[in-house]
Coordinates of C-alpha atoms in Angstrom, one line a residue:
M1 CA -44.6 -13.1 45.6
S2 CA -42.8 -16.2 44.5
L3 CA -39.4 -16.4 42.8
N4 CA -41.1 -17.6 39.6
N5 CA -43.4 -14.6 39.6
R6 CA -40.5 -12.3 40.1
S7 CA -38.5 -13.7 37.1
D8 CA -41.6 -13.5 34.9
S9 CA -42.1 -9.8 35.9
T10 CA -38.4 -9.1 35.2
D11 CA -38.5 -10.8 31.8
N12 CA -41.5 -8.7 30.8
D13 CA -39.9 -5.5 32.0
T14 CA -36.7 -6.3 30.1
S15 CA -38.5 -7.1 26.9
N16 CA -40.4 -3.8 27.1
I17 CA -37.2 -1.9 27.6
V18 CA -35.6 -3.6 24.6
T19 CA -38.7 -3.0 22.4
N20 CA -39.0 0.6 23.4
S21 CA -35.2 1.1 22.8
N22 CA -35.4 -0.4 19.4
D23 CA -38.5 1.6 18.5
H24 CA -36.7 4.8 19.6
N25 CA -33.6 4.0 17.5
Q26 CA -35.7 3.1 14.4
N27 CA -37.6 6.3 14.6
N28 CA -34.5 8.4 15.2
P29 CA -31.7 7.0 13.1
N30 CA -28.1 7.6 14.0
R31 CA -28.8 8.5 17.6
D32 CA -25.9 8.8 20.1
P33 CA -26.3 5.8 22.5
I34 CA -25.4 8.0 25.5
S35 CA -26.8 11.4 24.9
G36 CA -29.6 10.4 22.5
E37 CA -28.5 13.3 20.1
L38 CA -29.0 12.8 16.4
G39 CA -25.9 12.3 14.3
S40 CA -24.0 9.8 16.4
H41 CA -20.5 9.1 15.0
P42 CA -18.8 6.7 17.4
L43 CA -16.0 5.9 15.0
G44 CA -15.0 9.6 14.8
A45 CA -15.3 10.0 18.6
G46 CA -13.2 6.9 19.1
V47 CA -10.4 7.9 16.7
G48 CA -10.3 11.4 18.3
A49 CA -10.2 9.9 21.8
A50 CA -7.4 7.4 20.9
G51 CA -5.2 10.0 19.1
T52 CA -5.6 12.8 21.7
G53 CA -5.4 10.3 24.6
T54 CA -2.1 9.0 23.4
V55 CA -0.6 12.4 22.9
A56 CA -1.8 13.6 26.4
T57 CA -0.4 10.4 28.0
V58 CA 3.0 11.2 26.6
V59 CA 2.9 14.8 27.6
G60 CA 1.5 14.0 31.1
G61 CA 4.2 11.4 31.6
V62 CA 7.0 13.8 30.7
V63 CA 5.6 16.6 32.9
G64 CA 4.1 14.7 35.8
G65 CA 5.6 11.2 35.8
P66 CA 3.4 8.1 36.0
I67 CA 0.5 9.9 37.7
G68 CA 0.7 12.7 35.1
A69 CA 0.5 10.1 32.4
V70 CA -2.7 8.6 33.8
V71 CA -4.3 12.0 34.3
G72 CA -3.2 13.1 30.8
A73 CA -4.6 9.9 29.2
V74 CA -8.0 10.4 30.8
I75 CA -8.3 14.1 30.0
G76 CA -6.9 13.7 26.5
S77 CA -9.3 10.9 25.7
V78 CA -12.3 12.9 26.7
V79 CA -11.2 16.0 24.8
G80 CA -10.1 13.9 21.8
G81 CA -13.4 12.0 21.7
L82 CA -15.4 15.3 21.6
A83 CA -13.1 16.7 18.9
G84 CA -13.3 13.5 16.9
K85 CA -17.1 13.5 17.1
D86 CA -17.3 17.1 15.9
V87 CA -15.1 16.3 12.8
A88 CA -17.1 13.1 12.0
E89 CA -20.4 15.1 12.3
Q90 CA -19.4 17.5 9.6
I91 CA -21.0 15.0 7.2
N92 CA -24.2 13.5 8.8
P93 CA -25.3 10.5 6.7
T94 CA -28.8 10.8 8.0
L95 CA -29.2 14.4 6.8
E96 CA -27.4 13.7 3.5
D97 CA -29.8 10.9 2.8
I98 CA -32.8 13.1 3.5
Y99 CA -31.4 15.9 1.4
W100 CA -30.8 13.7 -1.6
R101 CA -34.1 11.8 -1.3
E102 CA -35.9 15.2 -1.6
N103 CA -33.7 16.6 -4.3
Y104 CA -32.4 13.8 -6.6
S105 CA -35.2 14.3 -9.2
S106 CA -34.3 17.9 -9.8
S107 CA -30.7 17.1 -10.8
P108 CA -29.8 17.5 -14.5
Y109 CA -28.7 13.9 -14.7
F110 CA -32.0 12.5 -13.4
E111 CA -33.6 10.1 -15.9
K112 CA -37.3 9.6 -16.0
G113 CA -38.3 6.2 -14.9
T114 CA -35.5 6.0 -12.2
T115 CA -36.1 6.2 -8.5
Y116 CA -34.2 7.4 -5.5
A117 CA -33.2 3.8 -4.8
D118 CA -31.3 3.8 -8.1
Y119 CA -29.2 6.9 -7.0
Q120 CA -29.0 6.3 -3.3
T121 CA -25.8 4.2 -3.4
A122 CA -24.2 6.8 -5.7
Y123 CA -24.9 9.6 -3.3
R124 CA -23.6 7.6 -0.4
A125 CA -20.4 6.8 -2.3
G126 CA -20.0 10.5 -2.8
Y127 CA -20.4 11.8 0.7
E128 CA -18.8 8.8 2.4
G129 CA -16.0 9.0 -0.2
Y130 CA -15.4 12.6 0.7
D131 CA -15.3 11.6 4.4
R132 CA -12.8 8.8 3.5
Y133 CA -10.6 10.5 0.9
G134 CA -11.4 14.3 0.8
H135 CA -9.4 15.2 3.9
S136 CA -6.2 14.1 2.3
G137 CA -6.2 17.2 0.1
R138 CA -6.7 15.1 -3.1
T139 CA -9.3 16.3 -5.6
Y140 CA -12.3 14.5 -6.8
S141 CA -10.5 13.8 -10.1
E142 CA -7.6 12.2 -8.3
I143 CA -9.7 9.7 -6.4
E144 CA -12.5 9.1 -8.9
A145 CA -11.2 5.6 -9.5
N146 CA -11.5 4.8 -5.8
L147 CA -15.0 6.2 -5.7
Q148 CA -16.0 4.1 -8.7
R149 CA -14.6 1.0 -7.0
D150 CA -16.5 1.8 -3.8
Y151 CA -19.7 2.4 -5.7
E152 CA -19.5 -0.8 -7.8
K153 CA -18.7 -2.8 -4.6
D154 CA -21.8 -1.5 -2.8
Q155 CA -24.1 -0.9 -5.7
T156 CA -27.7 -1.6 -5.0
G157 CA -29.4 0.6 -7.7
S158 CA -29.6 -0.2 -11.4
L159 CA -27.3 2.6 -12.6
P160 CA -23.9 1.8 -14.2
W161 CA -21.0 3.9 -13.1
E162 CA -21.2 6.1 -16.2
K163 CA -24.7 7.3 -15.1
A164 CA -24.0 7.2 -11.4
K165 CA -20.8 9.2 -11.4
H166 CA -22.7 12.5 -11.7
A167 CA -24.6 11.8 -8.5
V168 CA -21.4 10.7 -6.8
K169 CA -19.7 14.0 -7.8
D170 CA -22.8 16.0 -6.6
A171 CA -22.7 14.3 -3.2
W172 CA -18.9 14.8 -3.0
D173 CA -19.2 18.5 -3.8
R174 CA -21.9 19.0 -1.2
A175 CA -19.9 17.1 1.5
A176 CA -16.8 19.2 0.7
L177 CA -18.9 22.4 1.1
S178 CA -20.4 21.1 4.3
F179 CA -16.9 20.3 5.7
Q180 CA -15.6 23.8 4.8
Q181 CA -18.6 25.7 6.2
G182 CA -19.6 23.4 9.0
P183 CA -22.7 21.2 9.0
L184 CA -25.4 22.2 6.5

């Protein structure tokens, strides 16, 4: 086999891998890139890893000197990453989107002639807003202006805030319940 034939074969193999990988991710949104599990939240895992890794480094350094600091950083990062992922997965955006897509038309604020696309940004503003602001202990009323700003910045539907705010509040309330009880 010549060198040229080898590179052609490798290029074809690589393109098949990329295509298959992209197909897999499109059919299964929000997949963890390592484990393949649904509900990947790399930001939550990263924040948890960084925070716990830092604390473990300090504790390890105090207790075991420089070697203890290195061991503490590694162990703390792994534990923190797993904890951060669990917290982030309390609100799974993929599952929330599916839930609201199936239930939006039975809401009391639903208006005939509107579609899910009109409400989707409002629901996202609600559950992402809870994830962003709800852990601070502030109520929906206290951060409603922030949610309105977020909604209007990302608005893709046709609903003005006065009509969308009910969907935002619904999604906020569902996310709050999910966080208190564990994933729905």
